[in-house]
XYZ file of N, CA and C in Angstrom:
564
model
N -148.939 -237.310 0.542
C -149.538 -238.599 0.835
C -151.053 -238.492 0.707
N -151.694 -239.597 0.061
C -152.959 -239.229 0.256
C -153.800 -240.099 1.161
N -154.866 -239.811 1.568
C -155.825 -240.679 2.279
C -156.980 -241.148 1.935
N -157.517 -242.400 2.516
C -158.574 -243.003 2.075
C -159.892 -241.469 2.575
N -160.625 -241.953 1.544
C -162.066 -240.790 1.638
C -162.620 -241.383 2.772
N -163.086 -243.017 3.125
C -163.729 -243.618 3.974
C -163.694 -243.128 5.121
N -161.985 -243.893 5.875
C -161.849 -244.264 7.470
C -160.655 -243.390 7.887
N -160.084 -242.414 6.634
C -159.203 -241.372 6.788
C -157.777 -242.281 7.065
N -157.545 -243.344 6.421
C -156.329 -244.039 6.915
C -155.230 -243.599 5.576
N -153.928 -243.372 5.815
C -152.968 -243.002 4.948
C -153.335 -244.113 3.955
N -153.100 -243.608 2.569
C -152.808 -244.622 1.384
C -151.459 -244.739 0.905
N -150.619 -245.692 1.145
C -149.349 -245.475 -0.281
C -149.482 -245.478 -1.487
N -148.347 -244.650 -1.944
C -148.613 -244.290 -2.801
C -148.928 -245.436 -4.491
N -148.568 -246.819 -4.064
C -148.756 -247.545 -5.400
C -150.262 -248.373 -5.310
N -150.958 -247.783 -4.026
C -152.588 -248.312 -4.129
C -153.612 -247.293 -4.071
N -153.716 -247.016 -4.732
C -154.509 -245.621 -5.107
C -156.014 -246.491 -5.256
N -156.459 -247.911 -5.865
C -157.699 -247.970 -5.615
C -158.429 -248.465 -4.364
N -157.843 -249.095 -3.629
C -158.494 -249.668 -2.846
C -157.640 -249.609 -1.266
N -158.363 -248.834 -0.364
C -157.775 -248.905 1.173
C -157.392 -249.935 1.538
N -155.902 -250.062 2.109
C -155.380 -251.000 2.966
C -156.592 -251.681 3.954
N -156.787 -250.285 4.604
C -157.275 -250.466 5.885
C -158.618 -251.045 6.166
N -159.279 -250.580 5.327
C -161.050 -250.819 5.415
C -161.055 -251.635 3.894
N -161.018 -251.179 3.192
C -160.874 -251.930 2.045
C -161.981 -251.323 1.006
N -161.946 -250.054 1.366
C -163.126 -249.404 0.563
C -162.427 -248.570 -1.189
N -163.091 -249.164 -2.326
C -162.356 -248.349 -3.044
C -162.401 -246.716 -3.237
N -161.621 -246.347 -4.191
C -161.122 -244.840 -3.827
C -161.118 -244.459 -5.260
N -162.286 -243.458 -5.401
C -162.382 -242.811 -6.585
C -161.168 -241.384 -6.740
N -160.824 -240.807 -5.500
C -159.816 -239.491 -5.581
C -159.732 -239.820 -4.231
N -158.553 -240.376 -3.682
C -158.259 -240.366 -2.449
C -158.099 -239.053 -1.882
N -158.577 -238.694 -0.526
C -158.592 -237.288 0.057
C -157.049 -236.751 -0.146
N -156.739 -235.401 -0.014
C -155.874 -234.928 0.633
C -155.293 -235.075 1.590
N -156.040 -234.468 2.869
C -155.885 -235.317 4.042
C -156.601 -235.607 4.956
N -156.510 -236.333 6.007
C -157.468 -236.988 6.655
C -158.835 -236.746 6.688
N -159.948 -237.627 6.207
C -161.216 -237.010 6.793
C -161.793 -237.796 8.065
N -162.362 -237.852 8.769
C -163.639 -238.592 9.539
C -164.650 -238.588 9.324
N -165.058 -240.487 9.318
C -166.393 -240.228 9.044
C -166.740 -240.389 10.845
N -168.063 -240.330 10.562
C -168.534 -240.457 12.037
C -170.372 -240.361 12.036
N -170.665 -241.538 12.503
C -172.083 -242.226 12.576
C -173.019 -241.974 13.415
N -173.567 -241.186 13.103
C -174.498 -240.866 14.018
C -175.921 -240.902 13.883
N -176.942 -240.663 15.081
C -178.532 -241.676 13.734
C -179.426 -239.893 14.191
N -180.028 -240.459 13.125
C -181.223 -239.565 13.053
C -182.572 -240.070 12.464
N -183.721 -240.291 13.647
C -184.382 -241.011 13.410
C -183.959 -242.903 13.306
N -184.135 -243.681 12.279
C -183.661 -244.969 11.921
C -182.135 -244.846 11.056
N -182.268 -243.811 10.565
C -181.305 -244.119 9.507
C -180.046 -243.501 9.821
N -178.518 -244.071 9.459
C -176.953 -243.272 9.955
C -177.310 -242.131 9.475
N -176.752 -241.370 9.908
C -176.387 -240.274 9.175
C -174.560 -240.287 8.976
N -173.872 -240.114 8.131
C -172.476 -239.920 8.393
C -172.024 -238.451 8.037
N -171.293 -238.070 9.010
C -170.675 -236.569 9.479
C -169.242 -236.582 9.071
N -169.067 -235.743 7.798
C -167.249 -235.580 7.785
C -166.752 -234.399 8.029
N -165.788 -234.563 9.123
C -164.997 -233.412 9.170
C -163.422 -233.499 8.972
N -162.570 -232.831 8.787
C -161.393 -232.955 8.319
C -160.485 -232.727 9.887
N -159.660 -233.367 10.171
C -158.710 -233.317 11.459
C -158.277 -232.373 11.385
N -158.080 -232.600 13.006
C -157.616 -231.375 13.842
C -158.303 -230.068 13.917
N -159.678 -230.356 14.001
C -160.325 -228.869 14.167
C -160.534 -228.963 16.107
N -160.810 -227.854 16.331
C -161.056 -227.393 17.861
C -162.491 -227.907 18.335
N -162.756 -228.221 19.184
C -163.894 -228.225 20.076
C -165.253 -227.264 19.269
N -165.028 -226.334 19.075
C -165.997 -225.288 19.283
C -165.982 -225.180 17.717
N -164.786 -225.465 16.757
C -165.517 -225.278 15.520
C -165.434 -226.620 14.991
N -165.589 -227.632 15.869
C -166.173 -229.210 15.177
C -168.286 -229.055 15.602
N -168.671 -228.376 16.792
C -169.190 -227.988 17.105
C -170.282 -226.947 16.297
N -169.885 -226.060 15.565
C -170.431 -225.005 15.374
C -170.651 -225.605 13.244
N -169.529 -226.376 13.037
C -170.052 -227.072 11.221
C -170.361 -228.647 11.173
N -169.874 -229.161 12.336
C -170.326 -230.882 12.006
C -170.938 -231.779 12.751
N -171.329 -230.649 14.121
C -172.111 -231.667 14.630
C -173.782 -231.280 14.663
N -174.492 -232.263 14.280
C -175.969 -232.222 14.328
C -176.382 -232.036 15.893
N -175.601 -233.234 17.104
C -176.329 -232.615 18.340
C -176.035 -231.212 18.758
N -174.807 -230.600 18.109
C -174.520 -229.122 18.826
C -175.779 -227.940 17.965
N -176.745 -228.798 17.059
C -177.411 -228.035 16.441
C -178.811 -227.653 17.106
N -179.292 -229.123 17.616
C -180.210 -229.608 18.570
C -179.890 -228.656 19.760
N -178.708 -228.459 20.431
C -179.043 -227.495 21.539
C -178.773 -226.198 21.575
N -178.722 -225.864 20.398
C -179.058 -224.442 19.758
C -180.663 -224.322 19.894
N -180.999 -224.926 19.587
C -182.502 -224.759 19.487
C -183.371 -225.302 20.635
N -182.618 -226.124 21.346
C -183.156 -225.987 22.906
C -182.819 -224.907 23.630
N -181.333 -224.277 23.235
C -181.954 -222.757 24.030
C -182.581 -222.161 23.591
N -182.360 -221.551 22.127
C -183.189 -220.746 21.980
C -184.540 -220.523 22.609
N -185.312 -222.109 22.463
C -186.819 -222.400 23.402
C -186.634 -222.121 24.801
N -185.448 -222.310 25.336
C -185.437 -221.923 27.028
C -185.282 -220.584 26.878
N -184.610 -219.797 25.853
C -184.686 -217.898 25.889
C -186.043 -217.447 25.720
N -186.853 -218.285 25.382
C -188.491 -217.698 24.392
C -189.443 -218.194 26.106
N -189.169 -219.471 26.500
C -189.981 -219.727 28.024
C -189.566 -218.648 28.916
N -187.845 -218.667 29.022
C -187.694 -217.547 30.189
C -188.374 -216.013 29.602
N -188.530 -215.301 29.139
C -188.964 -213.974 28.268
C -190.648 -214.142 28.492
N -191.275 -215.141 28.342
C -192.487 -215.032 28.518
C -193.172 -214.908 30.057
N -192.014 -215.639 30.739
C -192.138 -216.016 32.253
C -191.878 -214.864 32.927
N -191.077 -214.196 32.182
C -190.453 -212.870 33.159
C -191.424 -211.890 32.133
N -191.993 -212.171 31.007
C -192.941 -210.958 30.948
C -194.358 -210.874 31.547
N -194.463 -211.769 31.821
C -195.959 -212.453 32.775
C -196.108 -211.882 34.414
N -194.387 -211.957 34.421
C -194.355 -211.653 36.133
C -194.182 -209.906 37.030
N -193.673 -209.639 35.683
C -193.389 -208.254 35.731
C -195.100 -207.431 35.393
N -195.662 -207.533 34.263
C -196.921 -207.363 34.095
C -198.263 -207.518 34.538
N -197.603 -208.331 35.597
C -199.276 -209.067 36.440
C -200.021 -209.137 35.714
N -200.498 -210.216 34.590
C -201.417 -210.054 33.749
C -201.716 -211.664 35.130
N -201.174 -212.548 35.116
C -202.016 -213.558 35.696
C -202.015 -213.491 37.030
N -202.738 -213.318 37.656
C -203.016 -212.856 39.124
C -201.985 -214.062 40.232
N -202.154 -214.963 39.823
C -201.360 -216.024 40.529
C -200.217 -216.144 40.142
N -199.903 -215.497 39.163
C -198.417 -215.467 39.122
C -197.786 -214.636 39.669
N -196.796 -214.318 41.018
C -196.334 -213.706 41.358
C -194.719 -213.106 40.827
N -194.401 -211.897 41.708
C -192.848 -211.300 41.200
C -191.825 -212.640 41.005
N -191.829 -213.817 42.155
C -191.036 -214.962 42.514
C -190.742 -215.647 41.096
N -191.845 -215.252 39.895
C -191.954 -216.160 38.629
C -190.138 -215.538 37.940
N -189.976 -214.512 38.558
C -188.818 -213.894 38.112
C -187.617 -214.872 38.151
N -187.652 -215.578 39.485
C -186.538 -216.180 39.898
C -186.752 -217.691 38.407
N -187.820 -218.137 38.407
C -187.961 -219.101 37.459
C -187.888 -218.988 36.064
N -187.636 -217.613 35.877
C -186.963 -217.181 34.877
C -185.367 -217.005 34.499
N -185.243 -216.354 35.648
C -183.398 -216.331 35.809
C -183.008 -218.053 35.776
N -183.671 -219.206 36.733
C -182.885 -220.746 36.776
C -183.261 -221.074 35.328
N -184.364 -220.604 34.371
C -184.212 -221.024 33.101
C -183.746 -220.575 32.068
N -183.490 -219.356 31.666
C -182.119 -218.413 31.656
C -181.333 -219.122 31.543
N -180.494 -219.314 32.529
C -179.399 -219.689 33.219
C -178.899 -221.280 32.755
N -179.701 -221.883 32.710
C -179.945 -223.717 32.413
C -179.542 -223.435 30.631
N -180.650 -222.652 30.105
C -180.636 -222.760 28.759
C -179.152 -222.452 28.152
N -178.327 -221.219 28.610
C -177.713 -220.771 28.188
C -176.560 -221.373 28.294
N -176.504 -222.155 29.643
C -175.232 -223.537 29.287
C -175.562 -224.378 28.147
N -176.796 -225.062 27.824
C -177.090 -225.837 27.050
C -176.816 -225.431 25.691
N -177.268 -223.771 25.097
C -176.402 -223.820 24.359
C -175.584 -223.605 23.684
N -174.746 -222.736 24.539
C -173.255 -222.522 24.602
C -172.224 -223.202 24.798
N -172.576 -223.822 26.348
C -171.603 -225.604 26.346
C -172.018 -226.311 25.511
N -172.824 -226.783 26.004
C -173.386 -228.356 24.945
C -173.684 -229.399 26.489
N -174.155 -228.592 27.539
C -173.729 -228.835 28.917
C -174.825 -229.966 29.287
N -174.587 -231.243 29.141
C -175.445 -232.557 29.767
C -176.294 -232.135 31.119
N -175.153 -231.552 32.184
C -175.511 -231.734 33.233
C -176.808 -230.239 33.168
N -176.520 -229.556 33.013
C -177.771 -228.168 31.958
C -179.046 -228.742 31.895
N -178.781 -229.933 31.124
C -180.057 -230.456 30.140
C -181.100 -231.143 31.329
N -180.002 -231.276 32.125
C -180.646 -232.709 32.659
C -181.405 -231.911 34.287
N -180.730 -230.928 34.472
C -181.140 -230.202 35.722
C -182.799 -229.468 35.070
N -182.503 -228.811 34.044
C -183.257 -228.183 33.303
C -184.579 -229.262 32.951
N -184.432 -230.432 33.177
C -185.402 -231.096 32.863
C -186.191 -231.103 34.157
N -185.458 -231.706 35.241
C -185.903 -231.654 36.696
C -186.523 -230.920 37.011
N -186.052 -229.424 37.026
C -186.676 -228.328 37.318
C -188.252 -228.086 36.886
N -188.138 -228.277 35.111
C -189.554 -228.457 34.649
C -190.424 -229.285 34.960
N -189.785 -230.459 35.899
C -190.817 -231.139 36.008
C -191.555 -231.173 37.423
N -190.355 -230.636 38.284
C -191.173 -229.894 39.562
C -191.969 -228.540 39.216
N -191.710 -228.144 38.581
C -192.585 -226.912 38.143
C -193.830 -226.994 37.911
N -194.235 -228.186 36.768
C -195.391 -228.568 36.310
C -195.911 -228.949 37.484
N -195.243 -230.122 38.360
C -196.052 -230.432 39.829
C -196.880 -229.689 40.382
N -195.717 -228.516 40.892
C -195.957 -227.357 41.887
C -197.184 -226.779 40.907
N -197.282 -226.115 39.471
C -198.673 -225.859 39.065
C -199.586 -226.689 38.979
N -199.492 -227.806 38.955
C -200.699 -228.847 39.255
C -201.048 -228.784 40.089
N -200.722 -229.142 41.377
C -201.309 -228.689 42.749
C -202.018 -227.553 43.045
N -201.334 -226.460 43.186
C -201.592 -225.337 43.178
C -202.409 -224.546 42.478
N -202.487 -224.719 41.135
C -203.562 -224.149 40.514
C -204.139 -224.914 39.697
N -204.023 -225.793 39.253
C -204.808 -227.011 38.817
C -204.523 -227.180 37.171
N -203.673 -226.159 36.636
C -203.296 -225.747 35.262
C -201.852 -226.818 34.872
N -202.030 -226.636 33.744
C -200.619 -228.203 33.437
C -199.959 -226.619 32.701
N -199.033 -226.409 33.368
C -197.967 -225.495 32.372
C -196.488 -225.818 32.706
N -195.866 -224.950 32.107
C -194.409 -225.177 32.179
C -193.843 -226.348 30.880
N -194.391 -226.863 30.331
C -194.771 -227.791 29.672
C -193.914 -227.619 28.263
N -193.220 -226.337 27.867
C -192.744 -225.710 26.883
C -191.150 -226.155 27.519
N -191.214 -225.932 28.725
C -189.544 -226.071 29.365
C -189.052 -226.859 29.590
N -190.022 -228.670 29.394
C -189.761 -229.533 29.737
C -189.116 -230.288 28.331
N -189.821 -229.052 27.405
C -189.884 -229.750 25.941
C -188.533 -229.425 25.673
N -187.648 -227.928 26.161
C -186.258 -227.549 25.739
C -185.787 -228.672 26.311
N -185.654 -228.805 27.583
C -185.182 -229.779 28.516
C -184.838 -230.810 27.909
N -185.781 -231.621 27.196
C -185.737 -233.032 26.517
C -184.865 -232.773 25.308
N -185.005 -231.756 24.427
C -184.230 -231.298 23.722
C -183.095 -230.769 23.679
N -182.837 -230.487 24.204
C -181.010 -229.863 25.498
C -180.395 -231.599 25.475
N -181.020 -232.161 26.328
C -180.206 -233.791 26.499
C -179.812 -234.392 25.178
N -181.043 -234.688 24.635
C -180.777 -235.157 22.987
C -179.541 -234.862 22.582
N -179.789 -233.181 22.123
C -178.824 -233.130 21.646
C -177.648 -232.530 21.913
N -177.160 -232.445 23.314
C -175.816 -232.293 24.442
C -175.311 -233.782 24.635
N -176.004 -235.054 24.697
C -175.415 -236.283 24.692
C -175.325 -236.435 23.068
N -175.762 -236.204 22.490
C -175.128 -236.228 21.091
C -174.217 -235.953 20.919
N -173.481 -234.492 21.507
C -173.309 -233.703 20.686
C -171.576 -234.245 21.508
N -171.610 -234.556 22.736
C -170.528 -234.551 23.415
C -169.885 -236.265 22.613
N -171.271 -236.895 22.804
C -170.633 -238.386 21.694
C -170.100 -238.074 20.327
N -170.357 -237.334 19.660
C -169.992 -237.107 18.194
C -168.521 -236.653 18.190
N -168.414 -235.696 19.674
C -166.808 -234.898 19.892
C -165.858 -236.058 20.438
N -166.506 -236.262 21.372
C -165.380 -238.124 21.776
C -165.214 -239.172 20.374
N -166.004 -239.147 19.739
C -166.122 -240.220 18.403
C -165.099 -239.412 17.470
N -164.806 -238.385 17.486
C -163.935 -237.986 16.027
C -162.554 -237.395 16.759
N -162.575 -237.400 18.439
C -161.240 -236.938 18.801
C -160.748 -238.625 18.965
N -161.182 -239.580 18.703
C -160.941 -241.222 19.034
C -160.224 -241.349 17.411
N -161.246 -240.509 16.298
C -161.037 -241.251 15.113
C -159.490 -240.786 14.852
N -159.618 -239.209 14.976
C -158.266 -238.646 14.680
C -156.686 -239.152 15.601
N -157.021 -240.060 16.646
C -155.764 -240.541 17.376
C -155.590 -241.907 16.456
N -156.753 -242.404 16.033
C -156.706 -243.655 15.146
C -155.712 -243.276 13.534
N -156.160 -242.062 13.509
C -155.751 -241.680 11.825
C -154.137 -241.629 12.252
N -153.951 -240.577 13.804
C -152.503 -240.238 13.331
C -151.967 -241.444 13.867
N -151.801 -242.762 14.387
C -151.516 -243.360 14.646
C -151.343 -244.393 13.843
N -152.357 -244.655 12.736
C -151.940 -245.499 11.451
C -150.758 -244.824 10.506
N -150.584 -243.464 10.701
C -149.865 -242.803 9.871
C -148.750 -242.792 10.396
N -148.216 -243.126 11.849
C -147.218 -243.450 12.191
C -146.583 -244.862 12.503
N -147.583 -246.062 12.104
C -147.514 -247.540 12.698
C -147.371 -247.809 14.011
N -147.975 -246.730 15.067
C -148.237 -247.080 16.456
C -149.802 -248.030 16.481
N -149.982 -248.453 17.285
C -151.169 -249.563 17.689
C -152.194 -248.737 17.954
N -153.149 -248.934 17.163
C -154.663 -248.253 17.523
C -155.751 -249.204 18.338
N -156.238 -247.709 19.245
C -157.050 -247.817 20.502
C -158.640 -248.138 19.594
N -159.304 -249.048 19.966
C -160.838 -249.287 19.728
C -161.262 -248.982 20.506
């Protein structure tokens, strides 16, 4: 059987140009199912295809752009924590004490859900944190830092609410696909 390239809906076999379903024509109807799936970057869609029935972790690791985004918000929370814990261990800044350790381990720790899960609630603690941080150095020493962790932070959310919308959007599309392919009633 083949499928539309578009909206991944079965084709029979005596309409090979044009989808039932969407009504898009069909230069080589797929094999089988694809998804598209809309997602923006900047102003413009971007559309993401992946082929059904892949897992969590490898829809994750080839098709989604936000699971890419919090790759690279940890990475930035591994490069803040490493500097924080090399600062604290070294006493190079007099006001920074051993304690900078612990603010290394909660950012550590934050980053590495963010991006390994894809963990919202990560992103969003991880933001908090940075932003009492910056406080507490404002007061205290009159210096605006932390300022790098606030930036993973913002970047962790981006793209962990992306990344978890893109996985709900194509586990929705694929109940839609197998469900046209069986003439059960599809969920919007």
């Amino acid at each position: 059987m083949a499928f539309c390239s578009n909206c991944g809906a079965p084709i029979p076999e005596g309409q090979s140009r044009f989808c039932p379903t969407c009504g898009a024509a069909q230069t080589q109807p797929a094999a089988s199912p694809v998804v598209n799936q809309k997602t923006r970057r900047g102003s413009a869609p971007v559309f993401v295809q992946a082929p059904a029935g892949l897992s969590k972790s490898e829809f994750y690791k080839s098709y989604s752009p936000g699971a890419k985004k919090c790759v690279g918000a940890g990475i930035l929370g591994y490069i803040c924590a490493g500097i924080t814990a090399a600062i604290a261990v070294s006493g190079i800044v007099e006001t920074i004490g051993i304690t900078a350790l612990l603010d290394a381990g909660v950012t550590l720790t934050l980053s590495l859900l963010i991006h390994l899960l894809k963990s919202r609630v990560a992103a969003t603690l991880l933001l908090v944190y940075a932003v009492v941080s910056i406080v507490i150095m404002l007061v205290t020493t009159g210096q605006f830092s932390g300022w790098l962790i606030a930036l993973a932070a913002i970047w962790g959310m981006n793209g962990a609410f992306a990344a978890n919308k893109e996985w709900r959007m194509y586990q929705l599309s694929n109940r839609n696909a197998d469900a046209a392919g069986t003439g059960a009633p599809t969920a919007l």
